[in-house]
PDB file of C-alpha atoms and ligand atoms in Angstrom:
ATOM      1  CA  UNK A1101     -91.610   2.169 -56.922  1.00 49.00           C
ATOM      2  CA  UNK A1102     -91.352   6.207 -56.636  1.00 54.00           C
ATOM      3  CA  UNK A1103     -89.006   8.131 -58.646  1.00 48.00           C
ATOM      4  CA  UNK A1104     -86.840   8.697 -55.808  1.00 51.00           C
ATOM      5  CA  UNK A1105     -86.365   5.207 -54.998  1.00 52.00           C
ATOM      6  CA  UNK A1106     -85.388   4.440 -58.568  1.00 45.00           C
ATOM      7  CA  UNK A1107     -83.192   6.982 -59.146  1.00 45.00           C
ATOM      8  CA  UNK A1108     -81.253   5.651 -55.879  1.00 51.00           C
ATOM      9  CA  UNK A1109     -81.337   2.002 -56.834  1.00 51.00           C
ATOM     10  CA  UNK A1110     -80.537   2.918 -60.549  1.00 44.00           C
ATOM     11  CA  UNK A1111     -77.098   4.812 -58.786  1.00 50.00           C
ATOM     12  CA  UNK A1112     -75.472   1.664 -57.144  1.00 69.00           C
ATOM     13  CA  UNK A1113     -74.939  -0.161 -60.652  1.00 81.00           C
ATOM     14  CA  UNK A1114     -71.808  -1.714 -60.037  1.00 85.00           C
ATOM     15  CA  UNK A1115     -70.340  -2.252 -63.336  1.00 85.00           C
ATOM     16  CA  UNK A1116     -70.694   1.164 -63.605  1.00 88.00           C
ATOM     17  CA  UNK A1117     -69.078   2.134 -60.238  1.00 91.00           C
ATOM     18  CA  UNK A1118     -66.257  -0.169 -61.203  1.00 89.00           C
ATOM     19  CA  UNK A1119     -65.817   1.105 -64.781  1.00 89.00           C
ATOM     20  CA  UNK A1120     -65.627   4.753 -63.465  1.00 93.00           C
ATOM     21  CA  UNK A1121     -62.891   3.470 -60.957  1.00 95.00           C
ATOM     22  CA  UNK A1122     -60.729   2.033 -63.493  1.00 94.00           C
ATOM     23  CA  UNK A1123     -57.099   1.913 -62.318  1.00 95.00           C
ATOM     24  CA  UNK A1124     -57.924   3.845 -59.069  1.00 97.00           C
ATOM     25  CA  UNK A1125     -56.699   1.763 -56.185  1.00 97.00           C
ATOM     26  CA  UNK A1126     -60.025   2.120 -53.824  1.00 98.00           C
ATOM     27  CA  UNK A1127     -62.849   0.435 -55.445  1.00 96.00           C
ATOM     28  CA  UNK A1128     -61.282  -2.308 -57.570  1.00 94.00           C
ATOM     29  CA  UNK A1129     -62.924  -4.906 -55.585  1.00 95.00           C
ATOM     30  CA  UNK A1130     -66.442  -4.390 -54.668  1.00 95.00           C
ATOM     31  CA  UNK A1131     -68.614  -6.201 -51.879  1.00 95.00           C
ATOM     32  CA  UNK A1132     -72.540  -5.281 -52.441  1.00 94.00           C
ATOM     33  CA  UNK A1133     -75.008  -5.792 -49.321  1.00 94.00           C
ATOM     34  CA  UNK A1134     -78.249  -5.240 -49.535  1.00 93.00           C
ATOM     35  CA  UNK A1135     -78.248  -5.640 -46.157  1.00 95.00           C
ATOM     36  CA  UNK A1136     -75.857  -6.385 -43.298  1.00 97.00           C
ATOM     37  CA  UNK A1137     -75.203  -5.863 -40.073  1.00 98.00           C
ATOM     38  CA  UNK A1138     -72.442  -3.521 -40.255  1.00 98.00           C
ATOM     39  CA  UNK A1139     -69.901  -2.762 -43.490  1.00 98.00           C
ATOM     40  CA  UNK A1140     -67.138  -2.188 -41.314  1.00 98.00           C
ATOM     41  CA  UNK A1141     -67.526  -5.813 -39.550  1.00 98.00           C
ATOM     42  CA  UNK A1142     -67.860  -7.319 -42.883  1.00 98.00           C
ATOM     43  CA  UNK A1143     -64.871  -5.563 -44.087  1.00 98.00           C
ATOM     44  CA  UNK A1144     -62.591  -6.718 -40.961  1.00 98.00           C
ATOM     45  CA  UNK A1145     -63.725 -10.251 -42.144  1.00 98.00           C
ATOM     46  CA  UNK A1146     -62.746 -10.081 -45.807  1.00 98.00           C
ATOM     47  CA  UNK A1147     -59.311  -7.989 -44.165  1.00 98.00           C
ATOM     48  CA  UNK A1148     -58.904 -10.985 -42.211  1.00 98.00           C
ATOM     49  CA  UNK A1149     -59.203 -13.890 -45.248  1.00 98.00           C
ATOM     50  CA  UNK A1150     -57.014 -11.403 -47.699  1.00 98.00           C
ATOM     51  CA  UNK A1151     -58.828  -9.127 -49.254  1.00 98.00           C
ATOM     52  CA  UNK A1152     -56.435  -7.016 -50.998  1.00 98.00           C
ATOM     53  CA  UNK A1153     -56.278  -2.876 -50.409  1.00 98.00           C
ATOM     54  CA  UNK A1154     -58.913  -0.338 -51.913  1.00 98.00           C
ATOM     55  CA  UNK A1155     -61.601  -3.237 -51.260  1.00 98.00           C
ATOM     56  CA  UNK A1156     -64.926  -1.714 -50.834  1.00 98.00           C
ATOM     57  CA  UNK A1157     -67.655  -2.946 -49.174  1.00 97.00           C
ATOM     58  CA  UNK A1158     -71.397  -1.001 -49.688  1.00 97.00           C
ATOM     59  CA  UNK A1159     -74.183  -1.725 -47.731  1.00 96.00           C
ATOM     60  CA  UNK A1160     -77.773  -0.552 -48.796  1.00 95.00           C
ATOM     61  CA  UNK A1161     -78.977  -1.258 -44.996  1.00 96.00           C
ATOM     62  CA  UNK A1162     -77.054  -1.508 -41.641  1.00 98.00           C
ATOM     63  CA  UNK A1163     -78.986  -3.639 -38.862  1.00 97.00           C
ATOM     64  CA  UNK A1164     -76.330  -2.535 -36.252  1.00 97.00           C
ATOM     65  CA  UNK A1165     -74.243   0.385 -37.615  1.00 98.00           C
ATOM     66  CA  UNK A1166     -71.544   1.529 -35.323  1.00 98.00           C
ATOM     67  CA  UNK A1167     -70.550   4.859 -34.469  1.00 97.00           C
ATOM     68  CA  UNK A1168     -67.643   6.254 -32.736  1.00 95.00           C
ATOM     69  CA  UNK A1169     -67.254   5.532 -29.101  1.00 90.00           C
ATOM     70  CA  UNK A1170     -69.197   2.652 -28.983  1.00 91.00           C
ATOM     71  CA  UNK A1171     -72.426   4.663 -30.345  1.00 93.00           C
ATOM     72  CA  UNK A1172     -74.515   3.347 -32.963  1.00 95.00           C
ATOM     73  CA  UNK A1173     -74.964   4.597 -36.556  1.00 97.00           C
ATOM     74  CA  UNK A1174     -78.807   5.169 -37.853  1.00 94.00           C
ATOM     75  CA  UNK A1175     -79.570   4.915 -41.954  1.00 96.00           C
ATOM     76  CA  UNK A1176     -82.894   4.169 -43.777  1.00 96.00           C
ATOM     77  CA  UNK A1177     -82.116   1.846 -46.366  1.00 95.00           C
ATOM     78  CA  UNK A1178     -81.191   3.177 -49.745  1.00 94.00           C
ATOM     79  CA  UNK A1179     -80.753   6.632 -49.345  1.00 96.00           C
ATOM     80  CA  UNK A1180     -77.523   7.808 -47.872  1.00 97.00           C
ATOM     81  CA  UNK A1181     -73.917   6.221 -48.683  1.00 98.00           C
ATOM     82  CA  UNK A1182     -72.507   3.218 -45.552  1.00 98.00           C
ATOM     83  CA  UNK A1183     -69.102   1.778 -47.049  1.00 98.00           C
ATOM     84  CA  UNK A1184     -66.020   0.512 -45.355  1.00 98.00           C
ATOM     85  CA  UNK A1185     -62.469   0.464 -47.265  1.00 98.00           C
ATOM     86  CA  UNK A1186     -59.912  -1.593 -46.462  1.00 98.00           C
ATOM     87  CA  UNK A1187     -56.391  -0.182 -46.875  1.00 98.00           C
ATOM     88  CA  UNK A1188     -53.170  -1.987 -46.182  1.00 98.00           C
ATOM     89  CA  UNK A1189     -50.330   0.773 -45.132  1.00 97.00           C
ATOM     90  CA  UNK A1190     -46.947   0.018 -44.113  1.00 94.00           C
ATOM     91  CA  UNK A1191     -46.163   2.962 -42.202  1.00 88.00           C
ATOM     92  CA  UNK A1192     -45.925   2.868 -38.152  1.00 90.00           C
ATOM     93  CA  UNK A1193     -48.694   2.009 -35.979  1.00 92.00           C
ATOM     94  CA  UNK A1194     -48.459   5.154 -34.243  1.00 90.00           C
ATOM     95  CA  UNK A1195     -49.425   6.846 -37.845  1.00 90.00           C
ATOM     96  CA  UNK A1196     -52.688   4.586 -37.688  1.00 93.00           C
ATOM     97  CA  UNK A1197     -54.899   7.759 -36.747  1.00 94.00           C
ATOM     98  CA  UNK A1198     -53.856   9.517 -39.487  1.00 97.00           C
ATOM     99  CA  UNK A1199     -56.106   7.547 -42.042  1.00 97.00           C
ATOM    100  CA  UNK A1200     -59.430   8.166 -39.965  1.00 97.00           C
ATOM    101  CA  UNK A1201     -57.810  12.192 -40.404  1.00 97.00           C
ATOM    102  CA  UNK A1202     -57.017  11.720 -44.054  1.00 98.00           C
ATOM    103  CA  UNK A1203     -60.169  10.421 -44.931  1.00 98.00           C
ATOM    104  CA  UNK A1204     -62.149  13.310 -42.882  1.00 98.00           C
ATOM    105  CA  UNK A1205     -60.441  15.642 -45.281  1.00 98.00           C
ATOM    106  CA  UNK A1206     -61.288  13.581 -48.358  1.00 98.00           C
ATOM    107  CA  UNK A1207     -64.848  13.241 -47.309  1.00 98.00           C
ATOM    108  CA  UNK A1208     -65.337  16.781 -46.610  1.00 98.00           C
ATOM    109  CA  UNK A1209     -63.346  17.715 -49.998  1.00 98.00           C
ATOM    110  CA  UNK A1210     -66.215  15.524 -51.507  1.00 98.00           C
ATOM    111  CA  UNK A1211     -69.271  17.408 -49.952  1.00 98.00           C
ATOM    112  CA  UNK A1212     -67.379  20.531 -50.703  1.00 98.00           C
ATOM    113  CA  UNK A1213     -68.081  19.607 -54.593  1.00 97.00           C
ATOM    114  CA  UNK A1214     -71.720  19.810 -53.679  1.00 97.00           C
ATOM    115  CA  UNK A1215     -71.578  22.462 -51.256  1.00 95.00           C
ATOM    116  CA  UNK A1216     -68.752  24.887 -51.862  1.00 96.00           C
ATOM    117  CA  UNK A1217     -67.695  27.275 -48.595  1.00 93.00           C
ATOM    118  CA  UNK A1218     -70.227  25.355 -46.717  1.00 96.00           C
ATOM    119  CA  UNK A1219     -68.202  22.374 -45.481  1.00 98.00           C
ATOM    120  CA  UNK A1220     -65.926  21.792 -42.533  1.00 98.00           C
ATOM    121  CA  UNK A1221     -64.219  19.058 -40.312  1.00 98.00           C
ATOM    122  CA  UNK A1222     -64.422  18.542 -36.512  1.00 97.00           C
ATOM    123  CA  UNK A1223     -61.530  16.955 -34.816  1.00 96.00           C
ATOM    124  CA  UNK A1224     -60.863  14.505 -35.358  1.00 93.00           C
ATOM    125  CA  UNK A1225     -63.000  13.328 -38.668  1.00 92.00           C
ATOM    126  CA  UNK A1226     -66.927  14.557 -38.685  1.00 97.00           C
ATOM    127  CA  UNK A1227     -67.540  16.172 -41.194  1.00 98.00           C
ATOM    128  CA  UNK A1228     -69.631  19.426 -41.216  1.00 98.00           C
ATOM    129  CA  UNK A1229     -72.165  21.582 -43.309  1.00 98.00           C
ATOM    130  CA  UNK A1230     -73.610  24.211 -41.586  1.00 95.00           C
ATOM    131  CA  UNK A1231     -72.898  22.849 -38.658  1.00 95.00           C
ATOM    132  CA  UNK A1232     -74.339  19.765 -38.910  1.00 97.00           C
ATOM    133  CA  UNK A1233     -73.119  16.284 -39.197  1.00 98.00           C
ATOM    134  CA  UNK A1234     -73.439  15.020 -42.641  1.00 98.00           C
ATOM    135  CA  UNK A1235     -70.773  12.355 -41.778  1.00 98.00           C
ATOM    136  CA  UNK A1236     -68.966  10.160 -39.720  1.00 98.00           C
ATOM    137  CA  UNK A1237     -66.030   7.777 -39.978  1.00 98.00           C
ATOM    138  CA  UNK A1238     -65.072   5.399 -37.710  1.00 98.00           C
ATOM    139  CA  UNK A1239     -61.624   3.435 -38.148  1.00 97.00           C
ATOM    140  CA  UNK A1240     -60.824  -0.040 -37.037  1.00 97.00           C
ATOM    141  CA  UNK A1241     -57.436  -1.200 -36.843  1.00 97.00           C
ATOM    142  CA  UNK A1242     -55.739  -4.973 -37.625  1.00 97.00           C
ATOM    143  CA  UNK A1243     -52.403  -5.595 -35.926  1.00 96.00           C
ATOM    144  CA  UNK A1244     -50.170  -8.441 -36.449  1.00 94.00           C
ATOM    145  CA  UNK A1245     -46.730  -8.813 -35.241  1.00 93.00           C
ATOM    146  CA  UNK A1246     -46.362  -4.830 -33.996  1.00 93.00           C
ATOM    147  CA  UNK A1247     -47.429  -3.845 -37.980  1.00 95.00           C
ATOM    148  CA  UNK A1248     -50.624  -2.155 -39.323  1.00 97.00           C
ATOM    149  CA  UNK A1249     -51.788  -5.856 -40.929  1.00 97.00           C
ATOM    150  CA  UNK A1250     -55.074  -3.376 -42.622  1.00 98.00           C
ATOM    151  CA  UNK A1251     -57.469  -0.515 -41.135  1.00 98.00           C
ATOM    152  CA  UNK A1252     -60.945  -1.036 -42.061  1.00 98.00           C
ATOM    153  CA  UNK A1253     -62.280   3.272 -43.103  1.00 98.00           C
ATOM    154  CA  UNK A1254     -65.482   2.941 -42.302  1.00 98.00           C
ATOM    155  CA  UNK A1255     -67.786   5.814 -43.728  1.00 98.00           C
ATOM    156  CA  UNK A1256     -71.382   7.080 -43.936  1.00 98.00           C
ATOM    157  CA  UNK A1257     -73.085   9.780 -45.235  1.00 98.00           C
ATOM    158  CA  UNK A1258     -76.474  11.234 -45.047  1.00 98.00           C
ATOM    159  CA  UNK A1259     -76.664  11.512 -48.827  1.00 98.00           C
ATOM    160  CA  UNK A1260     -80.697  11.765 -49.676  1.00 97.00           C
ATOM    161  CA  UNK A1261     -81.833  11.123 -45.955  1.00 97.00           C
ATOM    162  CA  UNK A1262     -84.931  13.458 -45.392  1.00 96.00           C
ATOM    163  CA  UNK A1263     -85.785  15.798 -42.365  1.00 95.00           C
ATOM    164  CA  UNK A1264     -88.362  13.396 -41.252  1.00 94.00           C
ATOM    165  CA  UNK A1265     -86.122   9.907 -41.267  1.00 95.00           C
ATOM    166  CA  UNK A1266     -83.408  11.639 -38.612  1.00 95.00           C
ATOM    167  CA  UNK A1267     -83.775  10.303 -34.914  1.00 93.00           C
ATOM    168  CA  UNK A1268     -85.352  12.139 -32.522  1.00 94.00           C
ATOM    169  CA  UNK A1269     -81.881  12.063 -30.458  1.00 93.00           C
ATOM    170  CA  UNK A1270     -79.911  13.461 -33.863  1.00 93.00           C
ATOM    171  CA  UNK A1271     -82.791  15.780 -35.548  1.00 94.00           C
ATOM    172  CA  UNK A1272     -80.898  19.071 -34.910  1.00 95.00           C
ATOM    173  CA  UNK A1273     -77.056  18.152 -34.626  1.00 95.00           C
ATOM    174  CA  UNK A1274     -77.513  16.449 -37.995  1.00 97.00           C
ATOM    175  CA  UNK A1275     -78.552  16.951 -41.712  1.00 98.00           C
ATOM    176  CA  UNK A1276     -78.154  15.409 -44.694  1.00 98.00           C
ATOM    177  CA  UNK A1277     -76.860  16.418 -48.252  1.00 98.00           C
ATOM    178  CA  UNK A1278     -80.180  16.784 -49.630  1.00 97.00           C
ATOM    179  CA  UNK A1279     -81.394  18.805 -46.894  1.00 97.00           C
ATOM    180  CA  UNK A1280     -79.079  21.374 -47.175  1.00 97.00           C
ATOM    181  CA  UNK A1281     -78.497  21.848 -51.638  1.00 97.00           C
ATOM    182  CA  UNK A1282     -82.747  21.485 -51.334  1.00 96.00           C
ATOM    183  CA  UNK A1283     -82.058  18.551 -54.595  1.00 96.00           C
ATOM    184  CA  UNK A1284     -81.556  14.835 -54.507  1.00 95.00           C
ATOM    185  CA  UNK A1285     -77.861  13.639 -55.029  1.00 95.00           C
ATOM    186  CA  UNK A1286     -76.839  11.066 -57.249  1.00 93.00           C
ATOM    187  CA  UNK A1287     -75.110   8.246 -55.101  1.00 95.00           C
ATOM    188  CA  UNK A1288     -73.125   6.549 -57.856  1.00 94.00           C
ATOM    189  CA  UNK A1289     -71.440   9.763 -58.837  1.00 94.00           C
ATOM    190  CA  UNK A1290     -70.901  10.731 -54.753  1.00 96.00           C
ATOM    191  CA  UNK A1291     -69.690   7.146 -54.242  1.00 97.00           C
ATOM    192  CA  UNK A1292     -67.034   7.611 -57.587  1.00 96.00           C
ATOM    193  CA  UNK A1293     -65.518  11.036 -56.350  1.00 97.00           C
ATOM    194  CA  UNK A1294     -65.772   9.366 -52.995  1.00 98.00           C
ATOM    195  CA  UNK A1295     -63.368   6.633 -53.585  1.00 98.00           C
ATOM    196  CA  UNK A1296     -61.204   9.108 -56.173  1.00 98.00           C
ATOM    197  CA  UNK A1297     -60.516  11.083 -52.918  1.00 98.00           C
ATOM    198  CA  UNK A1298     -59.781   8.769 -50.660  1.00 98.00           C
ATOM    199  CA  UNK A1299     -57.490   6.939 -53.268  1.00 98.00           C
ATOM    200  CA  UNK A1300     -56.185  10.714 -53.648  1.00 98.00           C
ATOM    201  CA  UNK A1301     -55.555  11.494 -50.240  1.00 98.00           C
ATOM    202  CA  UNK A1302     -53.915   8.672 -48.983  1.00 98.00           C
ATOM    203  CA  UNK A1303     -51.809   8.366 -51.852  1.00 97.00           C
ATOM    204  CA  UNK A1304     -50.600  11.822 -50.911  1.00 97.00           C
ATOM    205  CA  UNK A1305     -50.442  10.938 -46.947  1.00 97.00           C
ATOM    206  CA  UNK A1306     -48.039   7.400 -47.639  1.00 96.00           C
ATOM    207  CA  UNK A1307     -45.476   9.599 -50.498  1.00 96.00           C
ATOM    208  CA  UNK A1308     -45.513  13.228 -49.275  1.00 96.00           C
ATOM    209  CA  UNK A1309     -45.936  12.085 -44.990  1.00 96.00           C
ATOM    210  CA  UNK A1310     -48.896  13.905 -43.147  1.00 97.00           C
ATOM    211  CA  UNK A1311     -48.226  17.866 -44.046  1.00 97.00           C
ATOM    212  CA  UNK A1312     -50.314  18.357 -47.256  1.00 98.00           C
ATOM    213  CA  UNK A1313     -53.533  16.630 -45.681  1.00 98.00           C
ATOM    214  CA  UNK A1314     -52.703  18.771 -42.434  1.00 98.00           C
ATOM    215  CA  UNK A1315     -52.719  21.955 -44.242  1.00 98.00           C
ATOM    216  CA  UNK A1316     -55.932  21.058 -45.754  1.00 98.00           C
ATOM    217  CA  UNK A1317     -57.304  19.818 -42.516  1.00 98.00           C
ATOM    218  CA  UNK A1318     -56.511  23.601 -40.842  1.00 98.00           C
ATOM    219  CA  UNK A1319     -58.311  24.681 -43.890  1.00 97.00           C
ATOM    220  CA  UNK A1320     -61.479  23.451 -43.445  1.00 98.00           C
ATOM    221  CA  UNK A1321     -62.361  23.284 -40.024  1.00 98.00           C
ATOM    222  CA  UNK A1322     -63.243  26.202 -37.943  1.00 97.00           C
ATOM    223  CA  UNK A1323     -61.774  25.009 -34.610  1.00 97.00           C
ATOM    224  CA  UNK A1324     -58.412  26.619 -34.666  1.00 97.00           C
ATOM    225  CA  UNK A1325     -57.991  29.747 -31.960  1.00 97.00           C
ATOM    226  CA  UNK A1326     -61.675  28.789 -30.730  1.00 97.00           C
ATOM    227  CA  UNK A1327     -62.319  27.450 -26.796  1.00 97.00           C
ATOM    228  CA  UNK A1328     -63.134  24.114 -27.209  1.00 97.00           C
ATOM    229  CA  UNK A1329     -64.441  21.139 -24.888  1.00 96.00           C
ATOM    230  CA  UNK A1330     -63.622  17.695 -25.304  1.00 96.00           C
ATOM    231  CA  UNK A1331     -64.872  14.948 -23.740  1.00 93.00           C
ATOM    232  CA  UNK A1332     -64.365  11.043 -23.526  1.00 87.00           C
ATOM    233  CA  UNK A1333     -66.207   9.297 -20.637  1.00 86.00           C
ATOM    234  CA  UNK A1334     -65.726  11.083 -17.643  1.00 86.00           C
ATOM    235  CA  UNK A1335     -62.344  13.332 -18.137  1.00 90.00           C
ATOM    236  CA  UNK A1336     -63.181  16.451 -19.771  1.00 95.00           C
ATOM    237  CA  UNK A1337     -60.509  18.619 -21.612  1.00 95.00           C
ATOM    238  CA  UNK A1338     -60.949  22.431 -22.413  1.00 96.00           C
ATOM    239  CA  UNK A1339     -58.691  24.733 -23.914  1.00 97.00           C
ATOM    240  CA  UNK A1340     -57.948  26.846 -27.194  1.00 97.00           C
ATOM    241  CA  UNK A1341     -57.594  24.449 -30.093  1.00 98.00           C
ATOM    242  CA  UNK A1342     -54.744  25.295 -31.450  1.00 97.00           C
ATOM    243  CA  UNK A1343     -53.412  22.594 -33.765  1.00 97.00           C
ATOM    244  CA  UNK A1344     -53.177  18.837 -34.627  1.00 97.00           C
ATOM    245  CA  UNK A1345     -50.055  16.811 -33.989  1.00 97.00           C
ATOM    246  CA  UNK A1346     -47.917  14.688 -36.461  1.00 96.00           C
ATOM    247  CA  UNK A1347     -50.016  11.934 -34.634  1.00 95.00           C
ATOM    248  CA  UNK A1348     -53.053  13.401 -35.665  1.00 96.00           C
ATOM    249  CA  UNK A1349     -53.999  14.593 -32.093  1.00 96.00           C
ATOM    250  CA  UNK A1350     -56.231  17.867 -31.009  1.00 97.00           C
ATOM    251  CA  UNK A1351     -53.431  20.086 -29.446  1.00 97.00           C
ATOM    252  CA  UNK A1352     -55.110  22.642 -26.591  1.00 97.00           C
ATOM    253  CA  UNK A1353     -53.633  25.781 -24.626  1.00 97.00           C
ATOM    254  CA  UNK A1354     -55.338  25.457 -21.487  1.00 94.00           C
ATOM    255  CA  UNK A1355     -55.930  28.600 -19.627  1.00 93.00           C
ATOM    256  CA  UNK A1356     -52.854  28.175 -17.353  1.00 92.00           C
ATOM    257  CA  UNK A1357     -50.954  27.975 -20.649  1.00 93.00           C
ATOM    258  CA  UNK A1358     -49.998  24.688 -20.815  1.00 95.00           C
ATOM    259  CA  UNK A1359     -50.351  22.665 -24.004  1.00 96.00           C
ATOM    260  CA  UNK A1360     -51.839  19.178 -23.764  1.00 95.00           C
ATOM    261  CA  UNK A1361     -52.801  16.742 -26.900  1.00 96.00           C
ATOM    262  CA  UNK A1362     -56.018  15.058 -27.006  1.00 96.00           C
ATOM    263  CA  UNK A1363     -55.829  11.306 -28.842  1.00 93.00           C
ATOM    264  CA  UNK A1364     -59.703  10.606 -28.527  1.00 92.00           C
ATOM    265  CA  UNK A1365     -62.949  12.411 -27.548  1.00 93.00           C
ATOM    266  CA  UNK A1366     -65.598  14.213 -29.008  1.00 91.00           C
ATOM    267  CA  UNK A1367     -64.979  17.785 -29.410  1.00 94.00           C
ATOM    268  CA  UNK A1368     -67.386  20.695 -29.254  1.00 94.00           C
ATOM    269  CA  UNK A1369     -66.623  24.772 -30.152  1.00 95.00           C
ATOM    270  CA  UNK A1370     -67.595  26.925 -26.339  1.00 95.00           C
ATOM    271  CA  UNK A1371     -70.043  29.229 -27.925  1.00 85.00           C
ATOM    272  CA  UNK A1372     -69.105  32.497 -26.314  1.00 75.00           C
TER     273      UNK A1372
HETATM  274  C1  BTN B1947     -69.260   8.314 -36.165  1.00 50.10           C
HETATM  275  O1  BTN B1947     -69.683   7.967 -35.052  1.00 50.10           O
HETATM  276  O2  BTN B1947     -69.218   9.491 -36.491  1.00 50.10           O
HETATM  277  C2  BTN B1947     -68.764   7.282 -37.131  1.00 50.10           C
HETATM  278  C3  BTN B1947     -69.880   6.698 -37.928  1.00 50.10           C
HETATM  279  C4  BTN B1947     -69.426   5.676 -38.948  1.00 50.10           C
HETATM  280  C5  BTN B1947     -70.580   5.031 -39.657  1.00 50.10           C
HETATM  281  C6  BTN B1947     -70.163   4.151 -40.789  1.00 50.10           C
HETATM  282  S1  BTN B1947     -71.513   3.621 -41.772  1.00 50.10           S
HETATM  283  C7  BTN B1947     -70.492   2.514 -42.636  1.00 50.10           C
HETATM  284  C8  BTN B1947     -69.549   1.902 -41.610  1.00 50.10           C
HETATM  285  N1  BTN B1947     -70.149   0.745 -40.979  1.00 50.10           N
HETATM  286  C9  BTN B1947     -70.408   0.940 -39.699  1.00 50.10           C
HETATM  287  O3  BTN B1947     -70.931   0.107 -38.935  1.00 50.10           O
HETATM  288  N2  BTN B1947     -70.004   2.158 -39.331  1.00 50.10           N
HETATM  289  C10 BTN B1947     -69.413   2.877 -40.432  1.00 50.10           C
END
C-alpha cells in the first residue's frame, strides 16, 4: 500500500468521525460503503425504512454516481469525499430548494478553510475554486401527504483526486482540493467540519428563515451584476444575475428589463 493510500484509508475511521461529531445532529448515525452504487440511492432507502435526521451515508466508491440533471458523477475510489445526509425539515415544500442552497454555502464555507479568498458558489449549489468545480450537490426530495417526509443532500468532493484521474469530458472545468493547495487533505478532518457546517447551516436556515445563508450566498459567489446564461434542455435564459429569491431561485434582468426567476438550469458567467 503507498503512503497516500494509507493516509486516506487511515482518515475514514469511524469511531473517530463519530467521536468528533458528538452531539452534532449530522453524523450521529453513520452508513460505511466501501462500495455502492450511489450514496444518495442508499440514503433514500434508509429515509424510506426510518432512518432518523443527520444520518450519513459515505461511500468509498460509486458504480453509478449521479449528477445533476440526470448526469453522472465520476470518483476513483478512496480519494475524494461521496456522502448523502438525510435531513427531516418541517418547513413548506416550496422551501425544499433551499437545503440544496444551504448546503452549497456550507460546502463552500468548508473549502474556504482550506482555501481562503479562493472559493465561490454557482447558482444554484457548485461550488467553485478558481473557477473550477471542486463540488457538486444534488438533492432528492421525499413527499408524503403534501409534507417534506426527508431530502436526501447528496454531496461530493474532489478531495485528493489527481490531475490525471479527471475525465477527459471534465479535465478543465474541474479540479480537485489537492490540485489547487499543491498538499494532500486529510478526509476525516474535511468530512468532520463537513458535517459541523451543514449541521450549522441548516440549523440557522430552520430558526433564523433563509436571510443569513442568503447573505452569505451573495458573498461568495461572483455572479451578481454579471450577464449570465442559463440553460436546462432546450430553453435558454440570459440576463444580469441579479439576486436569488426567498425560493432560492436565480433572479435575471433581461435586456428588455424585465425580471424573470430561474428554478433549475445550469448557469454560466458571459465572458465579455
Ligand atoms: C452535480 O451534478 O453537481 C451534483 C453531484 C452530486 C454527486 C454526489 S456524490 C455523493 C452523492 N451520491 C450520488 O450519486 N450523487 C451525490
Amino acid at each position: 500500500m503507498t503512503r497516500a493510500e494509507l493516509v486516506n484509508k487511515m482518515s475514514l475511521d469511524l469511531e473517530f468521525i463519530k467521536l468528533s461529531l458528538a452531539g452534532n445532529l449530522v453524523g450521529q448515525t453513520i452508513f460505511y460503503r466501501q462500495e455502492t452504487g450511489s450514496t444518495n440511492d442508499d440514503a433514500f432507502e434508509l429515509g424510506c425504512s426510518g432512518a432518523p435526521e443527520g444520518t450519513v451515508v459515505i461511500a468509498e466508491k460509486q458504480s453509478s454516481g449521479k449528477g445533476r440533471l440526470n448526469r453522472e458523477w465520476h470518483s476513483p475510489a478512496g480519494v475524494n469525499i461521496l456522502t448523502s445526509i438525510i435531513l427531516r425539515p418541517s418547513f413548506s415544500p416550496e422551501l425544499g430548494p433551499l437545503l440544496p442552497i444551504m448546503t452549497g454555502v456550507a460546502v463552500a464555507e468548508t473549502m474556504n478553510m482550506y482555501c481562503p479568498e479562493k472559493v465561490h458558489l454557482k447558482w444554484p449549489n457548485d461550488v467553485l475554486i478558481n473557477e473550477r468545480k471542486v463540488s457538486g450537490i444534488l438533492a432528492q426530495i421525499k413527499m408524503a401527504s403534501g409534507r417534506i417526509e426527508f431530502i436526501v443532500l447528496g454531496i461530493g468532493i474532489n478531495v485528493n483526486m489527481l490531475r490525471d484521474q479527471f475525465p477527459a469530458e471534465i479535465f478543465e472545468s474541474a479540479t480537485s482540493l489537492r490540485d489547487e493547495i499543491g498538499k494532500e487533505v486529510s478526509r476525516i478532518e474535511l468530512i468532520i467540519r463537513l458535517y459541523e457546517n451543514v449541521a450549522k447551516w441548516y440549523k440557522a436556515l430552520v430558526n433564523e428563515g433563509f436571510e443569513p445563508v442568503k447573505r452569505k450566498w451573495l458573498a461568495m459567489t461572483p455572479m451578481i451584476g454579471k450577464k449570465v446564461r442559463v440553460m436546462l434542455r432546450e430553453e435558454i435564459h440570459q440576463g444580469t444575475a441579479i439576486g436569488i429569491s426567498n425560493e432560492g431561485a436565480l433572479i435575471l434582468q433581461t435586456a428588455g428589463g424585465k425580471e424573470v426567476k430561474i428554478s433549475a438550469g445550469d448557469a454560466t458567467i458571459i465572458k465579455e
